[in-house]
Each structure stands twice: as C-alpha cells, then as structure tokens.
GROMACS .gro file of C-alpha atoms in nm:
model
  357
    1MET     CA    1  -0.860  -0.675   6.776
    2ALA     CA    2  -0.948  -0.715   6.401
    3LYS     CA    3  -0.746  -0.404   6.321
    4ASN     CA    4  -0.440  -0.546   6.500
    5THR     CA    5  -0.484  -0.878   6.316
    6ARG     CA    6  -0.493  -0.702   5.977
    7LYS     CA    7  -0.185  -0.504   6.076
    8LYS     CA    8   0.001  -0.823   6.170
    9ARG     CA    9  -0.103  -0.987   5.842
   10GLY     CA   10   0.024  -0.684   5.648
   11THR     CA   11   0.355  -0.693   5.831
   12SER     CA   12   0.386  -1.067   5.770
   13ARG     CA   13   0.311  -1.023   5.397
   14ARG     CA   14   0.576  -0.754   5.366
   15ARG     CA   15   0.830  -0.977   5.537
   16LYS     CA   16   0.748  -1.264   5.298
   17ASN     CA   17   0.778  -1.033   4.996
   18SER     CA   18   1.110  -0.905   5.129
   19LYS     CA   19   1.240  -1.259   5.168
   20LEU     CA   20   1.119  -1.350   4.818
   21ASN     CA   21   1.294  -1.047   4.671
   22LYS     CA   22   1.616  -1.142   4.848
   23VAL     CA   23   1.592  -1.501   4.718
   24LEU     CA   24   1.528  -1.380   4.361
   25THR     CA   25   1.820  -1.139   4.387
   26VAL     CA   26   2.052  -1.418   4.502
   27ILE     CA   27   1.932  -1.642   4.217
   28PHE     CA   28   1.988  -1.363   3.966
   29VAL     CA   29   2.340  -1.296   4.095
   30ILE     CA   30   2.429  -1.668   4.088
   31ALA     CA   31   2.296  -1.699   3.732
   32ALA     CA   32   2.493  -1.393   3.621
   33ILE     CA   33   2.815  -1.529   3.775
   34ALA     CA   34   2.755  -1.871   3.617
   35LEU     CA   35   2.703  -1.714   3.274
   36LEU     CA   36   3.016  -1.503   3.317
   37LEU     CA   37   3.222  -1.809   3.410
   38TYR     CA   38   3.076  -2.010   3.121
   39GLU     CA   39   3.162  -1.735   2.873
   40ASN     CA   40   3.519  -1.683   2.992
   41VAL     CA   41   3.651  -2.001   3.155
   42PRO     CA   42   3.708  -2.298   2.920
   43GLN     CA   43   3.711  -2.549   3.207
   44VAL     CA   44   3.362  -2.441   3.312
   45ARG     CA   45   3.237  -2.481   2.956
   46ALA     CA   46   3.400  -2.823   2.926
   47PHE     CA   47   3.226  -2.931   3.249
   48ALA     CA   48   2.887  -2.780   3.163
   49ASP     CA   49   2.845  -2.858   2.793
   50PRO     CA   50   2.798  -3.237   2.823
   51LYS     CA   51   2.539  -3.186   3.095
   52ILE     CA   52   2.357  -2.926   2.886
   53GLU     CA   53   2.350  -3.164   2.590
   54LYS     CA   54   2.215  -3.448   2.808
   55ALA     CA   55   1.943  -3.221   2.945
   56LYS     CA   56   1.851  -3.109   2.594
   57ALA     CA   57   1.840  -3.470   2.477
   58ALA     CA   58   1.608  -3.559   2.765
   59VAL     CA   59   1.374  -3.273   2.681
   60GLU     CA   60   1.386  -3.364   2.309
   61SER     CA   61   1.287  -3.723   2.389
   62VAL     CA   62   0.971  -3.597   2.557
   63PHE     CA   63   0.905  -3.293   2.337
   64PRO     CA   64   1.051  -3.361   1.988
   65GLY     CA   65   1.149  -3.041   1.808
   66PHE     CA   66   1.144  -2.839   2.131
   67PHE     CA   67   1.488  -2.693   2.050
   68PRO     CA   68   1.533  -2.534   1.707
   69GLU     CA   69   1.833  -2.642   1.505
   70GLY     CA   70   2.130  -2.423   1.608
   71SER     CA   71   2.450  -2.345   1.423
   72GLU     CA   72   2.781  -2.498   1.500
   73ALA     CA   73   3.028  -2.325   1.721
   74GLU     CA   74   3.265  -2.446   1.984
   75LYS     CA   75   3.007  -2.348   2.248
   76THR     CA   76   2.633  -2.316   2.257
   77THR     CA   77   2.587  -1.971   2.403
   78PRO     CA   78   2.380  -1.748   2.173
   79SER     CA   79   2.547  -1.469   1.983
   80SER     CA   80   2.412  -1.122   1.938
   81PRO     CA   81   2.180  -1.094   1.638
   82VAL     CA   82   2.325  -0.933   1.330
   83PRO     CA   83   2.157  -0.594   1.285
   84SER     CA   84   1.954  -0.564   0.964
   85ASP     CA   85   2.135  -0.247   0.869
   86ALA     CA   86   2.483  -0.399   0.908
   87VAL     CA   87   2.521  -0.477   0.537
   88PRO     CA   88   2.676  -0.176   0.364
   89PRO     CA   89   2.495   0.006   0.082
   90ALA     CA   90   2.541  -0.142  -0.264
   91GLU     CA   91   2.775   0.134  -0.371
   92ASP     CA   92   3.015   0.046  -0.088
   93LEU     CA   93   3.035  -0.325  -0.171
   94PRO     CA   94   3.320  -0.483  -0.365
   95GLU     CA   95   3.275  -0.523  -0.738
   96ALA     CA   96   3.025  -0.796  -0.820
   97SER     CA   97   2.954  -1.011  -1.120
   98ALA     CA   98   2.672  -1.223  -1.253
   99PRO     CA   99   2.677  -1.603  -1.204
  100VAL     CA  100   2.902  -1.776  -1.455
  101SER     CA  101   2.861  -2.077  -1.683
  102SER     CA  102   3.126  -2.306  -1.815
  103ALA     CA  103   3.208  -2.265  -2.181
  104SER     CA  104   3.271  -2.636  -2.219
  105GLY     CA  105   3.034  -2.931  -2.228
  106GLY     CA  106   2.757  -2.734  -2.398
  107GLY     CA  107   2.753  -2.468  -2.129
  108VAL     CA  108   2.744  -2.717  -1.841
  109THR     CA  109   2.979  -2.694  -1.542
  110VAL     CA  110   3.095  -3.030  -1.407
  111LEU     CA  111   3.103  -3.057  -1.026
  112SER     CA  112   3.365  -3.320  -0.950
  113LYS     CA  113   3.372  -3.531  -0.634
  114ASN     CA  114   3.678  -3.353  -0.493
  115LEU     CA  115   3.586  -3.004  -0.607
  116ALA     CA  116   3.607  -2.864  -0.253
  117VAL     CA  117   3.967  -2.983  -0.203
  118PRO     CA  118   4.209  -2.693  -0.270
  119VAL     CA  119   4.555  -2.719  -0.418
  120CYS     CA  120   4.836  -2.646  -0.171
  121ALA     CA  121   5.206  -2.724  -0.152
  122GLY     CA  122   5.122  -3.063  -0.003
  123SER     CA  123   4.900  -3.148  -0.299
  124ILE     CA  124   5.187  -3.119  -0.546
  125HIS     CA  125   5.491  -3.244  -0.353
  126HIS     CA  126   5.541  -3.444  -0.035
  127ILE     CA  127   5.638  -3.180   0.217
  128ASP     CA  128   5.685  -3.256   0.586
  129ASP     CA  129   5.492  -2.946   0.692
  130HIS     CA  130   5.188  -3.034   0.475
  131GLU     CA  131   5.012  -3.358   0.565
  132ILE     CA  132   4.681  -3.423   0.390
  133ARG     CA  133   4.432  -3.625   0.593
  134THR     CA  134   4.107  -3.766   0.450
  135TYR     CA  135   3.819  -3.860   0.679
  136GLY     CA  136   3.485  -4.014   0.591
  137HIS     CA  137   3.320  -3.692   0.480
  138TYR     CA  138   3.584  -3.418   0.481
  139SER     CA  139   3.956  -3.369   0.435
  140LEU     CA  140   4.223  -3.127   0.552
  141CYS     CA  141   4.591  -3.038   0.527
  142TYR     CA  142   4.773  -3.032   0.860
  143ARG     CA  143   5.061  -2.790   0.910
  144GLU     CA  144   5.294  -2.923   1.177
  145SER     CA  145   5.474  -2.592   1.225
  146TYR     CA  146   5.144  -2.422   1.317
  147GLU     CA  147   4.989  -2.734   1.482
  148GLN     CA  148   4.662  -2.692   1.290
  149ALA     CA  149   4.518  -2.738   0.942
  150GLU     CA  150   4.559  -2.469   0.679
  151TRP     CA  151   4.239  -2.588   0.511
  152SER     CA  152   3.946  -2.815   0.590
  153ALA     CA  153   3.710  -2.896   0.303
  154TYR     CA  154   3.385  -3.079   0.233
  155CYS     CA  155   3.066  -3.081   0.027
  156LEU     CA  156   2.740  -3.028   0.214
  157THR     CA  157   2.420  -3.143   0.045
  158ALA     CA  158   2.059  -3.062   0.126
  159GLU     CA  159   1.997  -3.434   0.186
  160ASN     CA  160   2.250  -3.430   0.471
  161LEU     CA  161   2.076  -3.148   0.657
  162VAL     CA  162   1.921  -3.393   0.899
  163LYS     CA  163   2.008  -3.452   1.262
  164ASN     CA  164   2.077  -3.818   1.334
  165ALA     CA  165   2.353  -3.757   1.588
  166SER     CA  166   2.398  -3.532   1.889
  167ARG     CA  167   2.712  -3.327   1.942
  168SER     CA  168   2.975  -3.572   2.065
  169ASP     CA  169   3.234  -3.334   2.217
  170ASP     CA  170   3.494  -3.614   2.197
  171PHE     CA  171   3.791  -3.383   2.139
  172ARG     CA  172   4.102  -3.593   2.082
  173SER     CA  173   4.439  -3.600   1.910
  174ASP     CA  174   4.461  -3.749   1.563
  175PRO     CA  175   4.685  -4.059   1.576
  176ALA     CA  176   4.714  -4.063   1.195
  177ILE     CA  177   4.925  -3.747   1.186
  178SER     CA  178   5.282  -3.869   1.148
  179THR     CA  179   5.435  -3.586   1.351
  180GLY     CA  180   5.161  -3.589   1.615
  181SER     CA  181   4.875  -3.341   1.626
  182ALA     CA  182   4.782  -3.080   1.882
  183THR     CA  183   4.606  -3.209   2.195
  184PRO     CA  184   4.308  -3.089   2.399
  185ASP     CA  185   4.553  -2.999   2.677
  186ASP     CA  186   4.714  -2.740   2.450
  187TYR     CA  187   4.399  -2.530   2.482
  188LYS     CA  188   4.341  -2.565   2.856
  189LYS     CA  189   4.351  -2.244   3.061
  190THR     CA  190   4.441  -2.039   2.752
  191GLY     CA  191   4.115  -1.847   2.709
  192TYR     CA  192   4.079  -1.976   2.351
  193ASP     CA  193   3.803  -2.199   2.218
  194ARG     CA  194   3.877  -2.518   2.029
  195GLY     CA  195   3.718  -2.372   1.718
  196HIS     CA  196   3.599  -2.609   1.445
  197LEU     CA  197   3.714  -2.546   1.089
  198SER     CA  198   3.465  -2.790   0.938
  199PRO     CA  199   3.170  -2.748   1.179
  200ALA     CA  200   3.030  -3.047   1.366
  201ALA     CA  201   2.669  -2.943   1.298
  202ASP     CA  202   2.724  -2.995   0.924
  203PHE     CA  203   2.791  -3.363   0.995
  204ALA     CA  204   2.501  -3.435   1.230
  205PHE     CA  205   2.358  -3.673   0.967
  206ASP     CA  206   2.588  -3.949   1.096
  207LYS     CA  207   2.738  -4.030   1.437
  208THR     CA  208   3.081  -4.126   1.300
  209ALA     CA  209   3.095  -3.826   1.068
  210MET     CA  210   3.011  -3.600   1.361
  211SER     CA  211   3.275  -3.759   1.583
  212GLU     CA  212   3.547  -3.720   1.321
  213THR     CA  213   3.509  -3.342   1.330
  214PHE     CA  214   3.636  -3.347   1.689
  215TYR     CA  215   3.990  -3.451   1.600
  216MET     CA  216   4.224  -3.176   1.710
  217THR     CA  217   4.346  -3.151   1.350
  218ASN     CA  218   4.014  -2.979   1.276
  219MET     CA  219   4.055  -2.729   1.562
  220SER     CA  220   4.213  -2.385   1.572
  221PRO     CA  221   4.246  -2.137   1.861
  222GLN     CA  222   3.958  -1.893   1.829
  223THR     CA  223   3.848  -1.620   2.066
  224GLY     CA  224   3.513  -1.690   2.227
  225GLY     CA  225   3.359  -1.376   2.082
  226PHE     CA  226   3.457  -1.482   1.730
  227ASN     CA  227   3.381  -1.854   1.754
  228ARG     CA  228   3.044  -1.807   1.919
  229GLY     CA  229   2.956  -1.495   1.723
  230ILE     CA  230   3.024  -1.408   1.361
  231TRP     CA  231   3.188  -1.747   1.279
  232LYS     CA  232   2.886  -1.929   1.418
  233ASP     CA  233   2.652  -1.704   1.218
  234LEU     CA  234   2.842  -1.774   0.896
  235GLU     CA  235   2.838  -2.150   0.961
  236SER     CA  236   2.463  -2.141   1.012
  237THR     CA  237   2.413  -1.946   0.691
  238VAL     CA  238   2.621  -2.199   0.494
  239ARG     CA  239   2.366  -2.464   0.596
  240GLU     CA  240   2.090  -2.238   0.470
  241TRP     CA  241   2.276  -2.207   0.141
  242ALA     CA  242   2.305  -2.586   0.116
  243LYS     CA  243   1.928  -2.607   0.146
  244LYS     CA  244   1.874  -2.326  -0.104
  245PHE     CA  245   2.119  -2.445  -0.373
  246GLY     CA  246   2.097  -2.821  -0.312
  247ARG     CA  247   2.467  -2.844  -0.224
  248VAL     CA  248   2.765  -2.624  -0.144
  249TYR     CA  249   3.140  -2.681  -0.157
  250VAL     CA  250   3.308  -2.531   0.149
  251VAL     CA  251   3.668  -2.467   0.253
  252SER     CA  252   3.762  -2.305   0.584
  253GLY     CA  253   4.084  -2.236   0.766
  254PRO     CA  254   4.321  -1.991   0.932
  255VAL     CA  255   4.508  -1.734   0.727
  256LEU     CA  256   4.868  -1.845   0.785
  257GLU     CA  257   5.048  -1.563   0.610
  258LYS     CA  258   5.338  -1.532   0.856
  259LYS     CA  259   5.598  -1.771   0.988
  260ALA     CA  260   5.481  -1.982   1.280
  261GLU     CA  261   5.722  -1.817   1.523
  262GLU     CA  262   5.570  -1.477   1.447
  263TYR     CA  263   5.232  -1.578   1.589
  264LYS     CA  264   5.130  -1.600   1.952
  265ALA     CA  265   5.136  -1.967   2.056
  266ILE     CA  266   4.952  -2.172   2.319
  267GLY     CA  267   5.011  -2.509   2.485
  268SER     CA  268   5.313  -2.734   2.509
  269ASN     CA  269   5.291  -2.802   2.135
  270SER     CA  270   5.303  -2.428   2.052
  271VAL     CA  271   4.976  -2.403   1.863
  272SER     CA  272   4.978  -2.080   1.663
  273VAL     CA  273   4.693  -1.835   1.727
  274PRO     CA  274   4.576  -1.703   1.388
  275GLU     CA  275   4.482  -1.339   1.343
  276PHE     CA  276   4.234  -1.408   1.062
  277TYR     CA  277   4.016  -1.692   0.932
  278TYR     CA  278   3.876  -1.749   0.585
  279LYS     CA  279   3.583  -1.939   0.441
  280VAL     CA  280   3.509  -1.988   0.071
  281VAL     CA  281   3.184  -2.131  -0.066
  282LEU     CA  282   3.086  -2.244  -0.416
  283ALA     CA  283   2.728  -2.327  -0.512
  284PRO     CA  284   2.577  -2.475  -0.827
  285LEU     CA  285   2.306  -2.267  -0.996
  286TYR     CA  286   2.075  -2.524  -1.150
  287GLU     CA  287   1.871  -2.404  -1.447
  288ASP     CA  288   1.557  -2.601  -1.360
  289GLU     CA  289   1.438  -2.918  -1.184
  290ALA     CA  290   1.578  -3.136  -1.462
  291ASP     CA  291   1.918  -2.977  -1.410
  292ARG     CA  292   1.883  -3.017  -1.033
  293ASN     CA  293   1.814  -3.389  -1.079
  294THR     CA  294   2.169  -3.427  -1.212
  295PRO     CA  295   2.354  -3.263  -0.921
  296GLU     CA  296   2.703  -3.350  -1.048
  297ASP     CA  297   2.677  -3.076  -1.311
  298ALA     CA  298   2.500  -2.744  -1.333
  299LYS     CA  299   2.422  -2.471  -1.583
  300ALA     CA  300   2.624  -2.221  -1.379
  301VAL     CA  301   2.813  -2.176  -1.050
  302ALA     CA  302   2.862  -1.892  -0.805
  303ALA     CA  303   3.133  -1.845  -0.543
  304ILE     CA  304   3.202  -1.612  -0.252
  305GLY     CA  305   3.483  -1.572   0.000
  306PHE     CA  306   3.526  -1.422   0.346
  307ILE     CA  307   3.824  -1.323   0.560
  308LEU     CA  308   3.736  -1.234   0.919
  309PRO     CA  309   3.947  -1.117   1.215
  310ASN     CA  310   3.982  -1.354   1.510
  311GLN     CA  311   3.793  -1.127   1.748
  312LYS     CA  312   3.440  -1.037   1.845
  313CYS     CA  313   3.268  -0.867   1.550
  314THR     CA  314   2.935  -0.691   1.592
  315ASP     CA  315   2.865  -0.634   1.222
  316SER     CA  316   2.754  -0.874   0.948
  317PHE     CA  317   2.988  -1.127   0.791
  318PHE     CA  318   2.878  -0.986   0.454
  319ASN     CA  319   3.093  -0.684   0.539
  320TYR     CA  320   3.393  -0.917   0.503
  321ALA     CA  321   3.285  -1.072   0.172
  322MET     CA  322   3.533  -1.076  -0.115
  323SER     CA  323   3.619  -1.263  -0.432
  324ILE     CA  324   3.784  -1.605  -0.425
  325ASP     CA  325   4.085  -1.452  -0.601
  326GLU     CA  326   4.136  -1.218  -0.305
  327VAL     CA  327   4.125  -1.505  -0.057
  328GLU     CA  328   4.373  -1.700  -0.270
  329LYS     CA  329   4.617  -1.409  -0.259
  330ARG     CA  330   4.610  -1.403   0.121
  331THR     CA  331   4.624  -1.780   0.176
  332GLY     CA  332   4.840  -1.902  -0.113
  333LEU     CA  333   4.581  -2.173  -0.189
  334ASP     CA  334   4.412  -2.256  -0.519
  335PHE     CA  335   4.041  -2.314  -0.464
  336PHE     CA  336   3.799  -2.506  -0.689
  337SER     CA  337   4.078  -2.594  -0.930
  338GLU     CA  338   3.885  -2.890  -1.072
  339LEU     CA  339   3.646  -2.654  -1.251
  340ASP     CA  340   3.742  -2.604  -1.612
  341ASP     CA  341   3.949  -2.289  -1.655
  342PRO     CA  342   3.686  -2.050  -1.798
  343ALA     CA  343   3.436  -2.135  -1.523
  344GLU     CA  344   3.698  -2.115  -1.248
  345GLU     CA  345   3.837  -1.782  -1.365
  346ALA     CA  346   3.494  -1.621  -1.395
  347ALA     CA  347   3.360  -1.759  -1.066
  348GLU     CA  348   3.666  -1.654  -0.867
  349ALA     CA  349   3.721  -1.306  -1.013
  350ALA     CA  350   3.416  -1.147  -0.848
  351PHE     CA  351   3.094  -1.226  -0.668
  352ASP     CA  352   2.728  -1.126  -0.674
  353LEU     CA  353   2.582  -1.063  -0.330
  354SER     CA  354   2.226  -1.093  -0.460
  355VAL     CA  355   2.290  -1.464  -0.522
  356TRP     CA  356   2.363  -1.520  -0.153
  357ASP     CA  357   2.085  -1.310   0.005
   0.00000   0.00000   0.00000
C-alpha cells in the first residue's frame, strides 16, 4: 500500500512539474512576442511607453533611485553594450590635436550665450525654407522642404543634470512654424522612430523644457536600431561630458546633403528620411577652480564631431568621430562661429580623443 502511495505521489509530482514547465514556456513565448512587437511596431510602443513610465514612477515613489538614470532615445529598450575593443587603435584614428586657447583676451576664450547656435542660410537672410525657432532652452532651424530641422542646438550644464520631470511623450505639431510642421501621424505605420535631435533627457530639469522637446520640429525619422542604439549611447555620453567639463555646447541634426525629392519620404507631409545624422560638441577646458567659477570664459576649448549612418551600428560612436571642419563640409553649416577666429579655427581643424575619454 505504502509503495503504491509513493508511486502515485511521484506521478502526481511529475504531472505538476510538466504543467509548470508548460506554463513557463507559454510565458516565455508571450514575452518574446511582446518584445518583438515592441521593437518593431510603433503603435505597440506608443501604447506601451506611457504605461511603462507610470509603472516606473510608481516604483520610484516607493523606492527612490530604484531605476538608474537612462539616456534619451525615442524608446526605452536597452541597446547592446559597446564592446571595449570597438575603438580603433591610435594609429587608425583621424589626426588629432591638443586643446586650443584663444589668442585674445589674455589667452581666455569667451563662451557666449548663443555659442551653440550655428550659422545657416536662415541666419543670414530670410529664406522660406529656413525658419529659426527658439524655445525656452534650445533652438532649431526648420526646413520645410524636408519637414524637419537641419540643426537643433543647446547648452547643457552640470547644474541641469537633475531629474525634476518625467518623460512627457506629448508629441505634437509646432503651431509656430509658418508653413506647418510635420505631425505625429506622418510617422505612424512607417517603421521609423520619432527620433529626438535635442534629447528629452537633457531637459529633465524642468517640466516645460522637457515638453518642448516633443514638438515634431525636433523629430526626425530614425531607424529603431539607430535611435535606440548608437544614437542613444552618444546622447548618454554627452551628459557625462557635461558633468565632466561643467558644460557642453551641442548641435545635432540630419545631414541634408541632397535635394528633398532624392530622399525616401514618409507620411502625408513627405518627411524626408535622412541617411546620416551628425552631432558636434564643444567643451570648455577650465584651467583650475577659479577659472571654473567663471563659466562664461575658459582657458581653452575642445571640440569633436560625429557623422553616423541611420542604421543599427554595433561598433562605438568613436569610430565615427571627426573634426568639426569635416562635419561643416558635409552639412554646409558654420558651427561655434561666435568664438574668436583663432580659437574657432584651431578647435575645428582637429580633435584630441584623449580629451573625451
């Protein structure tokens, strides 16, 4: 009798384990399908993201600091880590230079309020296809023919690296654009992310500042692999540079080197899909704490540029580093023009990767 009872118990245990395995398999399959849909279907992401943010906010209210600060991207899915050996050997890198100092003002470089704002055709003459728009904490130049900005610029300080606002996700048209901006509907069912040029996470210090980054004027069609991968990694690193240097001047945008009709377009407004994106960064190099206490000028400055393809990249963004002069040639823009000429010419001619490590 006891032997039969043990046998029945063993059979029952195996049945329970079998059922548990089946349940776990079903859960795993559902999770895999959900992740696949989230990665590839914009509508799913649009539905899920607000709920994810609410859940995170609820957890944060109970366990402050539970979630580490992430980097801005259109979506919150993690990207693959950049391999430590992805940066090429020093001999393969573009020509570099030491940090530069201005020859004027006793060797002090003045950092003007609008230093980040580049010079474009719209800066010099009123041109219908170049409409400059200034928000509370950043500015951009909207190109109607491409239905996106050709540049989006701002200064990020270490003091603003605080999180006082959650991601708002209030994507909307910009009513201030005289010709009308792109709309959220232009991106629906296209497979492209509404990729930020000036990232929302850099403006988390203020609710209004954060919200203003969700105007469609600040969006550009980016592939998911790019927006949530190498672009996100670069955005996160820019915030680290702001902390390291005290402030950084940043300009980002699509490389619009062809006529609008030569690009693939999405939506009823024919939003051009760029093939490349650029980002340029300038940082002050303060001599000491006394110099740092006067942040509007510095002993020296350093600058670096990047041009990246609008596709999933598995290597480091440092592999796409280049001088500001090279980025200017591709974009037709004049960056950091408010520096005095000697400082601008030296900073933009080359770069020193050791400054940015």
